[in-house]
Amino acid sequence: MSEFTTPYMAYAEIWPIIVVLGAGIVGLALEAFLPRGSRFLPQVAVAALGLVAALVGTVYVGADLDEVADRDAQGVIGGAGSVVVDGPTVFLWGLVLVFAGLGLLLFAERRLEQGVSAFAGQAAALPGTEAEKRTQGLEHTEIYPLMMFAVGGMLLFPASGDLLTMFVALEVLSLPLYLMTGLARRRRLLSQEAALKYFLLGAFSSGFFLYGIALTYGFAGSMDLAAIDVAVRSDLGNRGLMLMGLAMLAVGLLFKVGAAPFQAWTPDVYQGAPTAVTAFMAACTKIAAFGALLRLFYVAFGAERWTWMPVLGGVAALTMLVGVLMAIVQTDVKRMLAWSAVAHTGFLLTGVIGVQSPTELADGQVTSLQAVMFYLATYGFATVGAFAVVMLVRDASGEATGMDRWVGLGRRSPLVAGVFSLFLLSMAGIPLTAGFTGKWSVFVVAMSAGMWPVVLVAILASVLGVFFYVRQIKIMFFSAPTEASASVVTPSPLVVTVITVGVIGTLALGLVPGPVLDLASHAGQFIR
């Protein structure tokens, strides 16, 4: 008779996740027991304390991880193998929490909407009805616990040690995002349409991911990533089943990162969602999803890299070209940034396919994992900062995102236009900005792995991308303002803080990237 072994839960390492989810539960309690007019400040305070406590906990956990696997990795496996807290996990946690904190500041902004937030007073109220008119001055404070639950899923997603936990994390982070997308106070129909598209396509991709889990379980007899790795290396003979399972899993994850041909939701959702939600989603979801994608491909299917690297290379090339070509023809700033995000997904995938075995790496060479994590940091600062600037350009109907409304902005508000130009130049990969260093790092690792055709496409996409970024700068600085030009509204210190942090991060990672690259290097590899 075998003895029951109590699983090790690793509460000392996973408590940042517990804190964030706990803050979400407290937020739900506040919604239930506080009067509607008194919820705003307590909700913001609970969410802020939860994120700060989780970030402090992440730093503490990261500083106390034990080295394993011949010192190539550090961390611990808890929850009976379902949660892995290693160096890359902690690094990604830190990024998610930092950008979630910046997103929270944008959520709490009220000055731009004359004392209320950018979120609808009642989500169920139909646009233009009396019910909506009665709730125009109310706060929709449920947005804060929804955000905390989404962040909790984002923390669990890259830390998942088995496919079932990964699926649960995927749903926990996705469902609140579907709801938050449809909560815009202005342009309600556009927001609700975006939410519906996001939900339907997201549910469809989740079905692919779940079917991939079933096929992979049929191949390996386990959903644990380490056990799948053993089965792949053992070559059990069901190679076709393994490849179909991997393909289905890849579809689910490529949808979340917005890779072509699964990017159809991105421009509509980025445009229709409240801009604060767009900023939060664009940075944090991409970080969490790429963390999960890296763990799946590097840990579970690392032995099959010569099979999936060419496929991901093709997806990366297609994603970059689709992103930049579609961005060129856009006339809306938010849609242009959305297609730019698609192109950046391709650049990130270029780093993913640069994986090499440790014996192939030269001393001091940046690994593909380090390059992708650093790129995520550079992308996050520029993206959150850019969408924060978009919130400031307004007219009587709210945010003015049409490019014709930005004509002459540099003459009316040179500081705001200059900051936005900095973020655009970073996205374009211009030297002395964070984007240049990020692109250089992923290009180098892909070239080292022999994926030079994809790098050539990436260079071409970068050159084409400069066109629409510089075009926006030209519109702002080299065109005279017209009667249709929008103006810049003075924000509260919350939005100013977000933009300032974005500027500092963009410049610091461009001029002095060493500390963050060293931090990514110190994180080591995934525990296998």
PDB file of N, CA and C in Angstrom, residues 406-444:
ATOM      1  N   TRP A 406      -5.139  65.441 -34.692  1.00  0.00           N
ATOM      2  CA  TRP A 406      -3.824  65.657 -34.095  1.00  0.00           C
ATOM      3  C   TRP A 406      -2.979  66.623 -34.923  1.00  0.00           C
ATOM      4  N   VAL A 407      -3.541  67.166 -35.983  1.00  0.00           N
ATOM      5  CA  VAL A 407      -2.792  68.079 -36.847  1.00  0.00           C
ATOM      6  C   VAL A 407      -2.385  69.330 -36.060  1.00  0.00           C
ATOM      7  N   GLY A 408      -1.108  69.651 -36.094  1.00  0.00           N
ATOM      8  CA  GLY A 408      -0.616  70.846 -35.414  1.00  0.00           C
ATOM      9  C   GLY A 408      -0.529  70.739 -33.911  1.00  0.00           C
ATOM     10  N   LEU A 409      -0.634  69.531 -33.383  1.00  0.00           N
ATOM     11  CA  LEU A 409      -0.583  69.379 -31.921  1.00  0.00           C
ATOM     12  C   LEU A 409       0.752  69.866 -31.364  1.00  0.00           C
ATOM     13  N   GLY A 410       1.831  69.677 -32.123  1.00  0.00           N
ATOM     14  CA  GLY A 410       3.144  70.100 -31.658  1.00  0.00           C
ATOM     15  C   GLY A 410       3.256  71.598 -31.476  1.00  0.00           C
ATOM     16  N   ARG A 411       2.439  72.357 -32.189  1.00  0.00           N
ATOM     17  CA  ARG A 411       2.468  73.809 -32.043  1.00  0.00           C
ATOM     18  C   ARG A 411       1.612  74.261 -30.860  1.00  0.00           C
ATOM     19  N   ARG A 412       0.522  73.541 -30.618  1.00  0.00           N
ATOM     20  CA  ARG A 412      -0.349  73.910 -29.508  1.00  0.00           C
ATOM     21  C   ARG A 412       0.187  73.398 -28.167  1.00  0.00           C
ATOM     22  N   SER A 413       0.696  72.186 -28.171  1.00  0.00           N
ATOM     23  CA  SER A 413       1.206  71.568 -26.935  1.00  0.00           C
ATOM     24  C   SER A 413       2.506  70.849 -27.256  1.00  0.00           C
ATOM     25  N   PRO A 414       3.584  71.580 -27.389  1.00  0.00           N
ATOM     26  CA  PRO A 414       4.852  70.954 -27.812  1.00  0.00           C
ATOM     27  C   PRO A 414       5.361  69.903 -26.847  1.00  0.00           C
ATOM     28  N   LEU A 415       5.127  70.061 -25.545  1.00  0.00           N
ATOM     29  CA  LEU A 415       5.620  69.080 -24.580  1.00  0.00           C
ATOM     30  C   LEU A 415       4.913  67.742 -24.754  1.00  0.00           C
ATOM     31  N   VAL A 416       3.588  67.767 -24.852  1.00  0.00           N
ATOM     32  CA  VAL A 416       2.826  66.526 -25.020  1.00  0.00           C
ATOM     33  C   VAL A 416       3.183  65.854 -26.342  1.00  0.00           C
ATOM     34  N   ALA A 417       3.256  66.634 -27.418  1.00  0.00           N
ATOM     35  CA  ALA A 417       3.610  66.061 -28.712  1.00  0.00           C
ATOM     36  C   ALA A 417       5.038  65.518 -28.705  1.00  0.00           C
ATOM     37  N   GLY A 418       5.938  66.214 -28.007  1.00  0.00           N
ATOM     38  CA  GLY A 418       7.313  65.740 -27.922  1.00  0.00           C
ATOM     39  C   GLY A 418       7.424  64.426 -27.178  1.00  0.00           C
ATOM     40  N   VAL A 419       6.677  64.296 -26.090  1.00  0.00           N
ATOM     41  CA  VAL A 419       6.691  63.038 -25.325  1.00  0.00           C
ATOM     42  C   VAL A 419       6.131  61.902 -26.172  1.00  0.00           C
ATOM     43  N   PHE A 420       5.014  62.164 -26.861  1.00  0.00           N
ATOM     44  CA  PHE A 420       4.431  61.131 -27.719  1.00  0.00           C
ATOM     45  C   PHE A 420       5.407  60.736 -28.825  1.00  0.00           C
ATOM     46  N   SER A 421       6.125  61.717 -29.354  1.00  0.00           N
ATOM     47  CA  SER A 421       7.127  61.422 -30.386  1.00  0.00           C
ATOM     48  C   SER A 421       8.231  60.523 -29.842  1.00  0.00           C
ATOM     49  N   LEU A 422       8.630  60.748 -28.588  1.00  0.00           N
ATOM     50  CA  LEU A 422       9.648  59.894 -27.979  1.00  0.00           C
ATOM     51  C   LEU A 422       9.180  58.447 -27.919  1.00  0.00           C
ATOM     52  N   PHE A 423       7.930  58.239 -27.515  1.00  0.00           N
ATOM     53  CA  PHE A 423       7.409  56.874 -27.448  1.00  0.00           C
ATOM     54  C   PHE A 423       7.330  56.252 -28.842  1.00  0.00           C
ATOM     55  N   LEU A 424       6.937  57.029 -29.839  1.00  0.00           N
ATOM     56  CA  LEU A 424       6.875  56.514 -31.203  1.00  0.00           C
ATOM     57  C   LEU A 424       8.262  56.157 -31.717  1.00  0.00           C
ATOM     58  N   LEU A 425       9.254  56.989 -31.427  1.00  0.00           N
ATOM     59  CA  LEU A 425      10.617  56.696 -31.873  1.00  0.00           C
ATOM     60  C   LEU A 425      11.158  55.440 -31.200  1.00  0.00           C
ATOM     61  N   SER A 426      10.778  55.224 -29.946  1.00  0.00           N
ATOM     62  CA  SER A 426      11.199  53.998 -29.263  1.00  0.00           C
ATOM     63  C   SER A 426      10.557  52.777 -29.918  1.00  0.00           C
ATOM     64  N   MET A 427       9.269  52.879 -30.248  1.00  0.00           N
ATOM     65  CA  MET A 427       8.610  51.766 -30.933  1.00  0.00           C
ATOM     66  C   MET A 427       9.244  51.507 -32.296  1.00  0.00           C
ATOM     67  N   ALA A 428       9.716  52.575 -32.937  1.00  0.00           N
ATOM     68  CA  ALA A 428      10.367  52.414 -34.237  1.00  0.00           C
ATOM     69  C   ALA A 428      11.766  51.821 -34.119  1.00  0.00           C
ATOM     70  N   GLY A 429      12.351  51.835 -32.920  1.00  0.00           N
ATOM     71  CA  GLY A 429      13.687  51.287 -32.724  1.00  0.00           C
ATOM     72  C   GLY A 429      14.794  52.249 -33.074  1.00  0.00           C
ATOM     73  N   ILE A 430      14.554  53.537 -32.867  1.00  0.00           N
ATOM     74  CA  ILE A 430      15.577  54.547 -33.157  1.00  0.00           C
ATOM     75  C   ILE A 430      16.639  54.508 -32.056  1.00  0.00           C
ATOM     76  N   PRO A 431      17.932  54.613 -32.389  1.00  0.00           N
ATOM     77  CA  PRO A 431      18.991  54.570 -31.369  1.00  0.00           C
ATOM     78  C   PRO A 431      18.793  55.605 -30.267  1.00  0.00           C
ATOM     79  N   LEU A 432      19.331  55.254 -29.098  1.00  0.00           N
ATOM     80  CA  LEU A 432      19.253  56.025 -27.850  1.00  0.00           C
ATOM     81  C   LEU A 432      17.891  55.915 -27.184  1.00  0.00           C
ATOM     82  N   THR A 433      17.010  55.077 -27.717  1.00  0.00           N
ATOM     83  CA  THR A 433      15.751  54.776 -27.048  1.00  0.00           C
ATOM     84  C   THR A 433      15.734  53.302 -26.651  1.00  0.00           C
ATOM     85  N   ALA A 434      14.810  52.956 -25.759  1.00  0.00           N
ATOM     86  CA  ALA A 434      14.733  51.573 -25.283  1.00  0.00           C
ATOM     87  C   ALA A 434      14.394  50.607 -26.410  1.00  0.00           C
ATOM     88  N   GLY A 435      13.568  51.062 -27.370  1.00  0.00           N
ATOM     89  CA  GLY A 435      13.178  50.173 -28.455  1.00  0.00           C
ATOM     90  C   GLY A 435      14.336  49.701 -29.299  1.00  0.00           C
ATOM     91  N   PHE A 436      15.337  50.553 -29.494  1.00  0.00           N
ATOM     92  CA  PHE A 436      16.514  50.145 -30.273  1.00  0.00           C
ATOM     93  C   PHE A 436      17.248  49.008 -29.581  1.00  0.00           C
ATOM     94  N   THR A 437      17.475  49.153 -28.283  1.00  0.00           N
ATOM     95  CA  THR A 437      18.184  48.109 -27.540  1.00  0.00           C
ATOM     96  C   THR A 437      17.387  46.818 -27.521  1.00  0.00           C
ATOM     97  N   GLY A 438      16.062  46.937 -27.381  1.00  0.00           N
ATOM     98  CA  GLY A 438      15.229  45.744 -27.372  1.00  0.00           C
ATOM     99  C   GLY A 438      15.276  45.006 -28.687  1.00  0.00           C
ATOM    100  N   LYS A 439      15.148  45.741 -29.798  1.00  0.00           N
ATOM    101  CA  LYS A 439      15.205  45.083 -31.108  1.00  0.00           C
ATOM    102  C   LYS A 439      16.592  44.497 -31.367  1.00  0.00           C
ATOM    103  N   TRP A 440      17.616  45.220 -30.993  1.00  0.00           N
ATOM    104  CA  TRP A 440      18.976  44.703 -31.187  1.00  0.00           C
ATOM    105  C   TRP A 440      19.153  43.368 -30.467  1.00  0.00           C
ATOM    106  N   SER A 441      18.617  43.256 -29.264  1.00  0.00           N
ATOM    107  CA  SER A 441      18.811  42.028 -28.487  1.00  0.00           C
ATOM    108  C   SER A 441      18.105  40.838 -29.125  1.00  0.00           C
ATOM    109  N   VAL A 442      16.851  41.025 -29.603  1.00  0.00           N
ATOM    110  CA  VAL A 442      16.154  39.885 -30.200  1.00  0.00           C
ATOM    111  C   VAL A 442      16.727  39.552 -31.581  1.00  0.00           C
ATOM    112  N   PHE A 443      17.202  40.555 -32.309  1.00  0.00           N
ATOM    113  CA  PHE A 443      17.811  40.267 -33.612  1.00  0.00           C
ATOM    114  C   PHE A 443      19.097  39.463 -33.440  1.00  0.00           C
ATOM    115  N   VAL A 444      19.888  39.800 -32.436  1.00  0.00           N
ATOM    116  CA  VAL A 444      21.162  39.119 -32.213  1.00  0.00           C
ATOM    117  C   VAL A 444      20.939  37.649 -31.881  1.00  0.00           C
TER     118      VAL A 444
END
